[in-house]
Coordinates of C-alpha atoms and ligand atoms in Angstrom, one line a residue:
M621 CA 14.3 25.7 4.6
L622 CA 12.5 28.7 3.0
P623 CA 13.0 32.1 4.6
E624 CA 10.0 33.6 6.4
A625 CA 9.4 36.1 3.6
A626 CA 11.5 36.1 0.5
R627 CA 11.0 37.5 -3.0
Y628 CA 9.4 34.9 -5.2
D629 CA 11.7 35.8 -8.1
D630 CA 14.8 35.2 -5.9
L631 CA 13.5 31.8 -4.8
V632 CA 12.9 30.8 -8.4
R633 CA 16.4 31.9 -9.4
A634 CA 18.1 30.3 -6.5
F635 CA 16.4 26.9 -6.8
R636 CA 18.4 23.8 -7.6
W637 CA 17.1 20.3 -7.6
R638 CA 19.1 18.0 -5.4
I639 CA 18.3 14.5 -6.6
P640 CA 20.6 11.9 -5.0
E641 CA 21.9 8.9 -7.1
R642 CA 20.2 6.4 -4.8
F643 CA 16.8 7.1 -3.3
N644 CA 14.1 5.0 -1.8
I645 CA 10.8 6.5 -0.6
G646 CA 10.4 3.8 2.1
T647 CA 13.8 4.2 3.8
A648 CA 13.7 8.0 3.4
C649 CA 10.2 8.2 5.1
V650 CA 10.8 5.7 7.8
D651 CA 14.3 4.4 8.5
A652 CA 15.8 7.9 8.3
H653 CA 13.8 8.9 11.4
A654 CA 13.9 5.6 13.3
D655 CA 16.6 6.7 15.7
G656 CA 15.3 5.0 18.8
S657 CA 13.8 8.2 20.2
G658 CA 10.2 7.1 19.9
K659 CA 9.2 10.0 17.7
P660 CA 5.5 9.6 16.6
A661 CA 4.9 8.8 12.9
L662 CA 1.3 7.8 12.6
L663 CA -1.6 8.7 14.9
F664 CA -4.5 6.5 14.0
V665 CA -8.0 7.5 15.1
E666 CA -10.1 4.4 14.9
E667 CA -13.8 4.5 14.1
S668 CA -14.6 4.3 17.8
G669 CA -12.4 7.4 18.3
A670 CA -9.7 5.5 20.1
L671 CA -6.2 6.7 19.3
V672 CA -3.3 4.4 18.4
T673 CA 0.2 5.9 18.0
Y674 CA 2.9 4.3 15.8
T675 CA 6.5 5.6 16.2
F676 CA 9.0 5.8 13.5
D677 CA 10.9 3.0 15.2
E678 CA 7.8 0.8 15.2
L679 CA 7.1 1.7 11.6
K680 CA 10.6 0.6 10.6
R681 CA 10.1 -2.8 12.2
L682 CA 6.6 -3.2 10.7
T683 CA 7.6 -2.2 7.2
N684 CA 10.7 -4.5 7.5
R685 CA 8.4 -7.4 8.6
F686 CA 6.0 -6.8 5.7
A687 CA 8.9 -6.5 3.2
N688 CA 10.1 -9.9 4.4
V689 CA 6.6 -11.3 4.0
L690 CA 6.5 -10.1 0.4
A691 CA 10.0 -11.5 -0.3
A692 CA 9.0 -14.8 1.1
C693 CA 6.0 -14.9 -1.3
G694 CA 8.6 -14.7 -4.1
L695 CA 7.8 -11.1 -5.1
E696 CA 10.8 -9.6 -6.8
R697 CA 11.9 -6.1 -7.7
G698 CA 9.5 -4.5 -10.0
D699 CA 6.5 -6.8 -9.1
R700 CA 3.3 -5.0 -8.2
L701 CA 1.6 -5.0 -4.8
A702 CA -2.0 -3.6 -4.8
V703 CA -3.2 -1.8 -1.7
F704 CA -7.0 -1.8 -1.4
L705 CA -7.5 -0.2 2.1
P706 CA -8.8 3.0 3.6
Q707 CA -6.7 5.5 5.6
A708 CA -5.1 3.0 8.1
P709 CA -1.7 2.0 9.5
E710 CA -1.7 -1.1 7.3
T711 CA -2.0 1.1 4.2
A712 CA 1.1 3.1 5.0
I713 CA 2.9 -0.1 6.1
A714 CA 2.1 -1.9 2.8
H715 CA 3.2 1.0 0.5
L716 CA 6.3 1.7 2.5
A717 CA 7.3 -2.0 2.7
A718 CA 6.7 -2.3 -1.1
F719 CA 9.0 0.6 -1.7
K720 CA 11.7 -0.8 0.6
A721 CA 11.4 -4.2 -1.2
G722 CA 11.8 -2.5 -4.6
L723 CA 8.3 -3.4 -5.6
V724 CA 5.7 -1.1 -7.3
S725 CA 2.7 -0.3 -5.2
V726 CA -0.8 0.2 -6.7
P727 CA -3.2 2.2 -4.5
L728 CA -6.8 1.3 -5.0
F729 CA -9.8 3.4 -3.7
T730 CA -12.0 1.4 -1.2
L731 CA -15.1 2.7 -3.0
F732 CA -14.2 0.9 -6.2
G733 CA -16.8 -1.6 -7.5
D734 CA -16.1 -4.9 -9.1
E735 CA -15.2 -3.7 -12.6
A736 CA -13.0 -0.9 -11.5
L737 CA -11.1 -3.3 -9.2
S738 CA -10.8 -6.0 -11.7
F739 CA -9.5 -3.7 -14.4
R740 CA -6.8 -2.2 -12.3
L741 CA -5.6 -5.5 -10.8
A742 CA -5.4 -7.1 -14.3
N743 CA -3.9 -4.0 -16.0
S744 CA -1.2 -3.6 -13.4
G745 CA -0.6 -7.4 -13.2
A746 CA -0.5 -7.2 -9.5
K747 CA 0.9 -10.4 -7.9
A748 CA -0.2 -9.5 -4.3
L749 CA -2.9 -7.5 -2.7
V750 CA -3.5 -6.2 0.8
T751 CA -7.1 -5.5 1.7
D752 CA -9.7 -5.7 4.5
L753 CA -12.8 -7.9 4.8
A754 CA -14.9 -5.4 2.8
G755 CA -12.4 -5.5 0.0
L756 CA -12.1 -9.2 0.2
A757 CA -15.8 -9.6 -0.4
K758 CA -15.4 -7.6 -3.6
L759 CA -12.3 -9.5 -4.6
D760 CA -14.1 -12.8 -4.2
R761 CA -16.5 -11.9 -7.0
I762 CA -13.7 -11.0 -9.5
R763 CA -10.8 -13.2 -8.5
H764 CA -11.2 -15.5 -11.5
E765 CA -10.5 -12.5 -13.7
V766 CA -7.1 -11.8 -12.3
P767 CA -5.0 -14.9 -12.6
D768 CA -1.7 -13.0 -11.9
L769 CA -2.8 -12.3 -8.4
T770 CA -1.3 -15.1 -6.3
H771 CA -1.1 -13.7 -2.8
V772 CA -4.0 -11.9 -1.0
F773 CA -3.5 -10.6 2.6
V774 CA -6.5 -9.6 4.7
T775 CA -6.2 -7.2 7.7
G776 CA -8.1 -7.7 10.9
P777 CA -9.1 -10.9 12.7
D778 CA -8.1 -14.1 11.0
Q779 CA -11.1 -15.6 9.2
G780 CA -9.5 -19.0 9.1
D781 CA -11.4 -19.9 5.9
G782 CA -8.5 -20.0 3.5
R783 CA -9.8 -17.1 1.3
A784 CA -6.8 -15.0 2.2
I785 CA -3.6 -14.9 4.3
S786 CA -3.9 -13.2 7.6
F787 CA -1.9 -10.0 7.5
D788 CA -1.3 -10.0 11.2
A789 CA -0.3 -13.6 11.4
A790 CA 2.1 -13.3 8.5
M791 CA 3.6 -10.2 10.2
A792 CA 4.0 -12.0 13.5
R793 CA 6.0 -14.8 11.8
A794 CA 8.3 -12.4 9.9
S795 CA 11.7 -11.0 10.9
D796 CA 11.8 -7.3 11.7
A797 CA 15.3 -6.9 10.1
F798 CA 15.4 -6.2 6.3
T799 CA 18.0 -4.7 3.9
P800 CA 16.1 -2.3 1.7
S801 CA 16.4 -2.5 -2.0
D802 CA 19.1 -0.2 -3.5
T803 CA 16.8 1.8 -5.7
G804 CA 17.6 4.9 -7.8
P805 CA 15.3 7.9 -8.2
D806 CA 14.0 6.8 -11.6
D807 CA 13.3 3.2 -10.5
P808 CA 9.5 2.5 -10.6
A809 CA 7.8 2.9 -7.2
I810 CA 4.0 3.4 -7.7
I811 CA 1.3 3.2 -10.3
I812 CA -1.7 5.6 -9.7
F813 CA -4.6 5.2 -12.0
T814 CA -6.3 8.2 -13.5
S815 CA -9.0 8.8 -16.1
G816 CA -9.3 10.4 -19.5
T817 CA -12.3 11.3 -21.7
T818 CA -12.4 7.9 -23.4
G819 CA -11.2 4.4 -22.8
N820 CA -10.0 2.7 -19.7
P821 CA -8.2 4.4 -16.8
K822 CA -4.4 4.8 -17.3
G823 CA -1.8 3.9 -14.7
A824 CA 0.6 6.8 -14.2
L825 CA 3.9 5.1 -13.3
H826 CA 6.2 7.1 -11.0
G827 CA 9.7 6.6 -9.9
H828 CA 11.0 7.0 -6.3
R829 CA 11.9 10.6 -7.3
I830 CA 8.2 11.5 -7.2
L831 CA 8.6 12.2 -3.5
L832 CA 11.5 14.6 -4.0
G833 CA 9.5 16.3 -6.7
H834 CA 6.7 17.2 -4.2
L835 CA 9.0 18.7 -1.6
P836 CA 9.4 22.2 -3.0
C837 CA 5.6 22.7 -2.9
I838 CA 5.2 21.2 0.5
E839 CA 7.9 23.5 1.8
F840 CA 6.3 26.5 -0.1
I841 CA 2.8 25.8 1.5
H842 CA 3.7 24.5 4.9
Q843 CA 6.6 26.8 5.3
G844 CA 9.0 25.8 8.0
M845 CA 7.8 22.2 8.3
P846 CA 9.0 20.5 10.5
Q847 CA 8.0 22.9 13.3
P848 CA 7.4 21.7 16.8
G849 CA 3.8 20.5 17.2
D850 CA 3.3 20.0 13.4
L851 CA 0.7 17.3 12.7
H852 CA -0.8 16.7 9.3
W853 CA -4.2 15.4 8.3
T854 CA -6.5 15.2 5.3
P855 CA -10.0 13.7 4.8
A856 CA -8.9 12.7 1.3
D857 CA -8.3 9.0 1.0
W858 CA -4.8 7.6 0.8
A859 CA -5.6 6.0 -2.6
W860 CA -4.9 9.1 -4.7
I861 CA -2.0 11.3 -5.3
G862 CA -3.4 14.0 -3.0
G863 CA -3.7 11.8 0.1
L864 CA -0.4 10.0 -0.5
F865 CA 1.9 12.7 -1.9
D866 CA 0.4 15.9 -0.7
V867 CA 0.2 14.5 2.8
L868 CA 1.3 11.0 3.9
F869 CA 4.8 10.5 2.4
P870 CA 6.3 14.1 2.3
T871 CA 5.1 14.6 5.9
L872 CA 6.8 11.4 7.1
Y873 CA 9.9 12.3 5.0
L874 CA 10.1 15.5 7.0
G875 CA 9.9 13.6 10.3
V876 CA 6.4 15.0 11.1
P877 CA 3.5 12.8 12.3
V878 CA 0.4 12.2 10.2
L879 CA -3.1 11.8 11.6
A880 CA -4.9 8.9 10.0
H881 CA -8.7 9.0 9.9
R882 CA -11.3 9.0 7.1
A883 CA -14.9 9.0 8.1
K884 CA -17.4 7.0 6.0
K885 CA -19.0 10.3 5.0
F886 CA -17.3 13.6 5.4
D887 CA -19.0 15.3 8.4
P888 CA -18.1 19.0 8.9
D889 CA -18.7 18.9 12.7
A890 CA -16.7 15.7 13.2
A891 CA -13.9 17.1 11.0
M892 CA -13.6 20.3 13.0
A893 CA -13.7 18.3 16.3
L894 CA -11.1 15.9 15.0
M895 CA -8.7 18.8 14.1
A896 CA -9.3 20.5 17.4
T897 CA -9.0 17.4 19.6
H898 CA -5.8 16.2 18.1
K899 CA -4.3 19.6 17.6
V900 CA -3.9 19.3 13.8
R901 CA -1.6 22.0 12.6
N902 CA -1.3 21.3 8.9
V903 CA -4.1 20.2 6.6
F904 CA -5.1 19.4 3.1
L905 CA -8.8 20.2 2.6
P906 CA -10.1 20.0 -1.0
P907 CA -12.4 22.9 -1.9
T908 CA -15.4 20.5 -1.7
A909 CA -14.6 19.8 1.9
L910 CA -14.2 23.6 2.6
K911 CA -17.6 24.2 1.0
L912 CA -19.2 21.5 3.1
L913 CA -17.7 23.2 6.2
R914 CA -19.1 26.6 5.0
Q915 CA -22.5 25.1 4.3
A916 CA -22.7 23.5 7.8
D917 CA -21.6 26.8 9.3
V918 CA -19.7 25.1 12.1
R919 CA -17.3 26.9 14.4
H920 CA -14.8 25.3 16.7
P921 CA -12.8 27.3 19.3
G922 CA -10.1 24.7 19.7
L923 CA -8.5 24.9 16.2
V924 CA -4.7 25.4 16.0
L925 CA -4.1 25.2 12.3
R926 CA -1.0 26.9 10.9
S927 CA -1.0 25.9 7.2
L928 CA -3.7 24.8 4.8
L929 CA -3.3 23.3 1.4
T930 CA -6.2 23.1 -1.0
G931 CA -6.6 22.0 -4.6
G932 CA -7.9 19.5 -7.0
E933 CA -10.7 22.0 -8.0
T934 CA -10.9 25.7 -8.2
L935 CA -11.0 27.5 -4.8
G936 CA -12.5 30.9 -5.6
A937 CA -12.2 34.2 -3.7
E938 CA -15.1 33.8 -1.3
L939 CA -14.1 30.4 -0.1
G940 CA -10.6 31.7 0.5
A941 CA -12.0 34.5 2.7
F942 CA -14.2 32.0 4.5
V943 CA -11.1 29.8 5.3
Q944 CA -9.3 32.8 6.8
E945 CA -12.2 33.9 8.9
R946 CA -13.4 30.5 10.1
L947 CA -10.3 28.3 10.2
G948 CA -7.9 31.2 11.1
V949 CA -5.4 30.2 8.4
E950 CA -4.6 31.2 4.8
A951 CA -6.0 29.0 2.1
R952 CA -3.0 28.1 -0.1
E953 CA -4.1 26.8 -3.4
I954 CA -2.1 24.3 -5.3
Y955 CA -2.5 22.9 -8.8
G956 CA -1.3 19.5 -10.1
Q957 CA -2.6 16.2 -11.4
T958 CA -1.7 12.5 -11.0
E959 CA 0.8 12.6 -13.8
C960 CA 2.6 15.8 -12.6
N961 CA 1.5 17.0 -9.2
L962 CA 2.0 20.2 -7.1
V963 CA 3.6 22.4 -9.7
V964 CA 1.7 25.6 -9.0
G965 CA 0.9 27.2 -5.6
S966 CA 0.3 30.3 -3.6
N967 CA 1.5 31.7 -0.3
S968 CA 1.2 35.4 0.6
N969 CA 4.6 35.4 2.3
F970 CA 6.1 35.2 -1.2
F971 CA 3.5 37.1 -3.3
A972 CA 0.1 38.6 -2.8
I973 CA -2.6 36.0 -3.3
R974 CA -4.8 37.0 -6.2
P975 CA -8.4 35.8 -5.7
G976 CA -9.4 33.5 -8.5
A977 CA -5.8 32.7 -9.6
M978 CA -4.1 29.4 -8.8
G979 CA -0.8 31.1 -7.9
K980 CA 2.5 30.9 -9.6
P981 CA 4.8 28.0 -10.6
I982 CA 6.5 26.6 -7.5
P983 CA 10.2 27.1 -7.7
G984 CA 11.8 24.1 -9.5
H985 CA 8.8 23.6 -11.8
D986 CA 8.7 25.1 -15.3
V987 CA 5.0 25.6 -16.0
R988 CA 4.0 27.4 -19.2
I989 CA 0.9 28.1 -21.3
V990 CA 1.5 26.5 -24.6
D991 CA -0.4 25.6 -27.8
E992 CA -1.2 22.1 -29.0
D993 CA 2.3 21.8 -30.4
G994 CA 4.0 22.7 -27.1
V995 CA 4.9 26.2 -28.2
E996 CA 4.4 29.0 -25.7
V997 CA 1.5 31.4 -26.4
P998 CA 1.8 35.1 -25.8
T999 CA 1.2 36.3 -22.2
G1000 CA -2.5 36.6 -21.3
E1001 CA -3.7 34.3 -24.0
Q1002 CA -5.5 31.0 -23.3
G1003 CA -3.7 27.8 -24.0
H1004 CA -2.8 24.4 -22.5
I1005 CA -1.2 24.3 -19.1
G1006 CA 2.1 22.6 -19.8
V1007 CA 4.9 21.4 -17.6
R1008 CA 8.4 21.1 -19.1
R1009 CA 9.8 17.5 -19.5
G1010 CA 12.4 16.3 -17.0
D1011 CA 10.6 17.5 -13.9
P1012 CA 11.2 15.0 -11.0
V1013 CA 7.5 15.1 -10.1
M1014 CA 6.5 14.0 -13.6
M1015 CA 5.5 10.4 -14.2
L1016 CA 7.9 8.0 -16.0
E1017 CA 5.1 6.9 -18.4
Y1018 CA 1.6 5.5 -18.5
W1019 CA 2.0 1.8 -17.5
N1020 CA 2.1 -0.4 -20.6
N1021 CA 0.6 2.3 -22.7
P1022 CA 3.2 4.0 -25.0
A1023 CA 0.5 5.5 -27.2
A1024 CA -1.2 7.3 -24.3
T1025 CA 2.2 8.4 -23.1
A1026 CA 3.2 9.8 -26.4
D1027 CA -0.2 11.6 -26.6
K1028 CA 0.4 13.3 -23.3
Y1029 CA 3.3 15.3 -24.6
A1030 CA 3.8 18.0 -27.2
G1031 CA 7.3 19.2 -27.9
D1032 CA 9.1 19.9 -24.6
F1033 CA 5.9 19.9 -22.5
L1034 CA 3.6 17.5 -20.8
L1035 CA 0.1 18.7 -21.5
T1036 CA -2.1 18.6 -18.4
G1037 CA -5.4 18.6 -20.3
D1038 CA -6.3 21.8 -18.5
L1039 CA -6.6 25.2 -20.2
G1040 CA -5.4 28.3 -18.5
R1041 CA -3.6 31.6 -19.0
Q1042 CA -0.8 33.4 -17.3
D1043 CA -1.0 37.2 -16.7
E1044 CA 1.8 39.8 -16.9
E1045 CA 2.8 39.2 -13.3
G1046 CA 3.1 35.5 -13.7
Y1047 CA -0.1 34.4 -12.0
L1048 CA -1.7 31.3 -13.5
W1049 CA -5.5 31.2 -14.0
Y1050 CA -7.4 28.0 -14.6
M1051 CA -9.9 28.2 -17.4
S1052 CA -11.4 24.7 -18.0
R1053 CA -10.6 21.2 -19.1
S1054 CA -9.5 20.8 -22.8
D1055 CA -11.5 17.6 -22.9
D1056 CA -14.7 16.1 -21.4
V1057 CA -13.1 14.9 -18.1
I1058 CA -15.3 15.7 -15.1
T1059 CA -13.9 17.4 -12.0
S1060 CA -16.1 16.4 -9.1
A1061 CA -15.1 16.8 -5.4
G1062 CA -11.5 16.8 -6.5
Y1063 CA -11.8 13.6 -8.4
R1064 CA -10.9 13.4 -12.1
I1065 CA -13.7 11.3 -13.6
G1066 CA -13.8 9.9 -17.2
P1067 CA -17.3 10.2 -18.8
G1068 CA -16.5 7.4 -21.3
E1069 CA -16.1 4.8 -18.5
I1070 CA -19.4 5.7 -17.0
E1071 CA -21.1 5.6 -20.4
D1072 CA -19.7 2.1 -21.1
C1073 CA -20.9 1.0 -17.7
I1074 CA -24.4 2.4 -18.0
L1075 CA -24.7 0.9 -21.6
R1076 CA -24.4 -2.5 -20.0
H1077 CA -27.7 -1.9 -18.1
P1078 CA -30.4 -4.0 -19.9
A1079 CA -32.8 -1.1 -20.2
V1080 CA -30.4 1.4 -21.8
A1081 CA -30.0 2.0 -25.5
M1082 CA -27.8 5.0 -25.5
V1083 CA -26.2 7.3 -22.9
G1084 CA -24.2 10.5 -22.7
V1085 CA -22.4 11.5 -19.5
V1086 CA -21.3 15.0 -18.7
G1087 CA -20.3 17.2 -15.7
V1088 CA -22.8 19.9 -14.8
P1089 CA -22.1 22.8 -12.4
D1090 CA -22.6 22.0 -8.8
P1091 CA -22.4 24.5 -5.9
V1092 CA -20.5 22.1 -3.6
R1093 CA -18.7 19.5 -5.8
T1094 CA -17.6 21.9 -8.6
E1095 CA -19.3 19.5 -11.1
A1096 CA -21.8 16.8 -10.6
I1097 CA -22.1 13.8 -12.9
K1098 CA -25.2 13.8 -15.1
A1099 CA -26.3 10.9 -17.4
W1100 CA -28.7 11.5 -20.3
V1101 CA -30.2 8.2 -21.0
V1102 CA -32.1 6.9 -24.1
L1103 CA -34.1 3.7 -23.1
K1104 CA -34.7 0.7 -25.2
P1105 CA -38.1 0.4 -26.9
G1106 CA -40.7 -0.6 -24.3
Q1107 CA -38.8 0.7 -21.3
L1108 CA -40.2 3.5 -19.2
G1109 CA -38.2 6.1 -17.4
S1110 CA -38.9 6.4 -13.7
D1111 CA -37.3 7.4 -10.4
A1112 CA -36.9 3.7 -9.6
L1113 CA -35.0 3.1 -12.9
A1114 CA -32.8 6.1 -12.3
A1115 CA -31.9 4.8 -8.9
E1116 CA -31.2 1.4 -10.4
I1117 CA -28.8 3.0 -12.9
Q1118 CA -27.1 4.9 -10.2
D1119 CA -26.6 1.7 -8.2
H1120 CA -25.4 -0.1 -11.3
V1121 CA -22.5 2.4 -11.6
R1122 CA -21.9 2.5 -7.8
T1123 CA -21.4 -1.3 -7.6
R1124 CA -19.4 -1.7 -10.8
L1125 CA -17.3 1.4 -10.9
S1126 CA -17.2 3.4 -7.7
G1127 CA -19.2 5.3 -5.1
H1128 CA -17.8 8.6 -6.3
E1129 CA -18.5 8.0 -10.0
Y1130 CA -22.3 7.4 -10.0
P1131 CA -24.4 10.0 -11.8
R1132 CA -26.1 12.2 -9.2
Y1133 CA -28.6 13.2 -12.0
V1134 CA -30.2 10.8 -14.5
S1135 CA -32.4 12.3 -17.2
F1136 CA -34.4 10.2 -19.7
T1137 CA -34.6 11.6 -23.2
D1138 CA -35.7 10.4 -26.6
A1139 CA -32.5 11.2 -28.5
L1140 CA -29.0 12.5 -27.9
P1141 CA -27.3 15.2 -29.9
M1142 CA -24.8 13.4 -32.3
T1143 CA -22.2 14.3 -34.9
A1144 CA -22.7 13.1 -38.5
T1145 CA -20.4 10.3 -37.6
G1146 CA -22.4 9.1 -34.7
K1147 CA -20.4 10.6 -31.8
I1148 CA -22.3 12.0 -28.9
L1149 CA -22.0 15.8 -28.6
R1150 CA -21.2 16.2 -24.9
R1151 CA -20.8 19.9 -25.4
E1152 CA -24.5 20.1 -26.4
L1153 CA -25.5 18.0 -23.4
R1154 CA -23.6 20.3 -21.1
R1155 CA -25.5 23.3 -22.6
L1156 CA -28.8 21.6 -21.6
G1157 CA -27.6 21.6 -18.0
Ligands
ACO231 C1 -4.4 17.2 -7.6 C2 -4.2 17.0 -6.1 O1 -3.1 16.9 -5.7 S1 -5.4 16.8 -5.0 C3 -6.9 16.1 -5.6 C4 -7.0 14.6 -5.3 N1 -8.4 14.4 -5.0 C5 -8.8 13.8 -3.9 O2 -8.0 13.3 -3.1 C6 -10.3 13.7 -3.7 C7 -10.7 14.7 -2.7 N2 -12.1 14.6 -2.3 C8 -12.5 13.9 -1.1 O3 -11.7 13.4 -0.4 C9 -14.0 13.9 -0.8 O4 -14.7 14.1 -1.9 C10 -14.4 14.9 0.3 C11 -13.6 14.7 1.6 C12 -14.1 16.3 -0.2 C13 -15.9 14.7 0.6 O5 -16.1 13.4 1.0 P1 -17.5 12.7 1.0 O6 -18.6 13.6 0.7 O7 -17.6 11.9 2.3 O8 -17.5 11.5 -0.1 P2 -16.7 11.2 -1.4 O9 -16.7 12.3 -2.4 O10 -15.3 10.6 -1.1 O11 -17.5 9.9 -1.9 C14 -18.5 10.0 -2.9 C15 -19.7 9.1 -2.4 O12 -19.3 7.9 -1.9 C16 -19.9 7.6 -0.6 N3 -19.0 6.9 0.3 C17 -17.9 7.4 0.8 N4 -17.3 6.5 1.7 C18 -18.1 5.4 1.7 C19 -18.1 4.1 2.3 N5 -17.0 3.8 3.0 N6 -19.0 3.3 2.1 C20 -20.1 3.6 1.3 N7 -20.2 4.8 0.7 C21 -19.2 5.7 0.8 C22 -20.2 9.0 -0.1 O13 -21.3 8.9 0.8 C23 -20.5 9.7 -1.4 O14 -21.9 9.5 -1.8 P3 -23.1 10.5 -1.4 O15 -22.6 11.9 -1.6 O16 -24.2 10.1 -2.3 O17 -23.4 10.2 0.0

């Protein structure tokens, strides 16, 4: 455990990774705490507000049951299980059971539309899927595109129509005893899809060690966890690395309960009330959520927060001050990405927080500013934010994509795709992306995917998609559209294009702005100049 106040330099010097020879996220998060004491693990707040508590003991039995269900389906070590569910107990059970069974889980965001779902299921070669009725309706439309998918489980009341296997019924029939798979830290555990400027999303394949790689930062930010009364919550979905590895799994690993609740739409009043009612002590709130709280100007006297992690987008000095004043806690910024998460952070117990800077490398992680060849640049100069190879939190590879994997590295470093600089005192400053990837509300969004999708709209001849500055979401997605001859731009057509993206890709990827134009700025070789589009605003 980290001392109350220590010198950052001493922590860095003293740090040693302790990676055991055998490690399994499922057993470490659940079985290790299932000691018969009835310690709470998950507190699920249903849509109605009703609270259902799951203890570690129950979670052990439930994950064992589902691991048995998966084994009975013929799934073997290394096979993929997709999880297409919101923040809910079944989501945690499915992932943890997959880990225990030596399978590879594939989290899928509930807002994904048909094409996004189909691509990820096909690309990962998932053999089984757990979803709810809303997810099943989407799956029905694309099931013929994913022949590898042989077993589909649906949560909630049994529909009895043969479209899917009832999750509850299968669980009821299964044994609650299971011998977990004997995995090593480098054995594949999870594929999390992420986007680049062009092409399809890539699946970052992580080993079981990913959890161990997150722990130094969790300890750094939520100092002293587990403390009596600790309870961790995030409004971010458990479909991304943030919800899963900044919150769900490391918290359970430390024997601390997690509050599970994600509203259909983030509501500042409801979020404050939820934290106060359930006495949430630790929270991950992305900057967009903090800005929504500031905008709504809500106060709540009952807050008992003791640690707050934020990241995924730049925090900024004013927002940090707001957090201290309104939430009564320090905003501790982190930096990371799906391929290599939580490598930079801040905590004023170890060094003064410098407004605007992300912080310093978390002890254990070697983060440098490097050039395109992976060679360090002089202090103060801008370059690529790089993380030295061999870091336990780093992905094993991009799933089935050796070319993309090779591209991600230069020399000894993984290149994050972000540009930054490091000052004389070791603080890291985020500058911008090195590519056209859009950062909106903490999501990393690929403009190429959205362009491809919009191009399939029958009225569209050409399209360029960029991120434009947004006061709340860091960037908002904007599409510049050239229509086919005879088509007229209108609000109705703009709304139709937005819906076209929402239903095919995702609810968080639709262009908030659609502008019709006669031509797009192009290079001599016919590539759209997104840089020019960004300049137009
Ligand atoms: C690097 C790291 O470690 S951390 C970074 C990882 N990033 C993340 O985890 C993402 C963090 N961001 C978020 O969780 C969210 O954006 C929040 C909580 C900040 C704000 O949430 P919201 O504003 O409710 O919506 P969110 O951004 O998720 O969704 C986008 C759209 O989908 C809509 N939507 C969300 N849920 C649903 C639903 N169940 N049904 C229909 N529509 C929905 C939203 O209404 C929103 O559209 P709108 O703004 O036009 O209304």
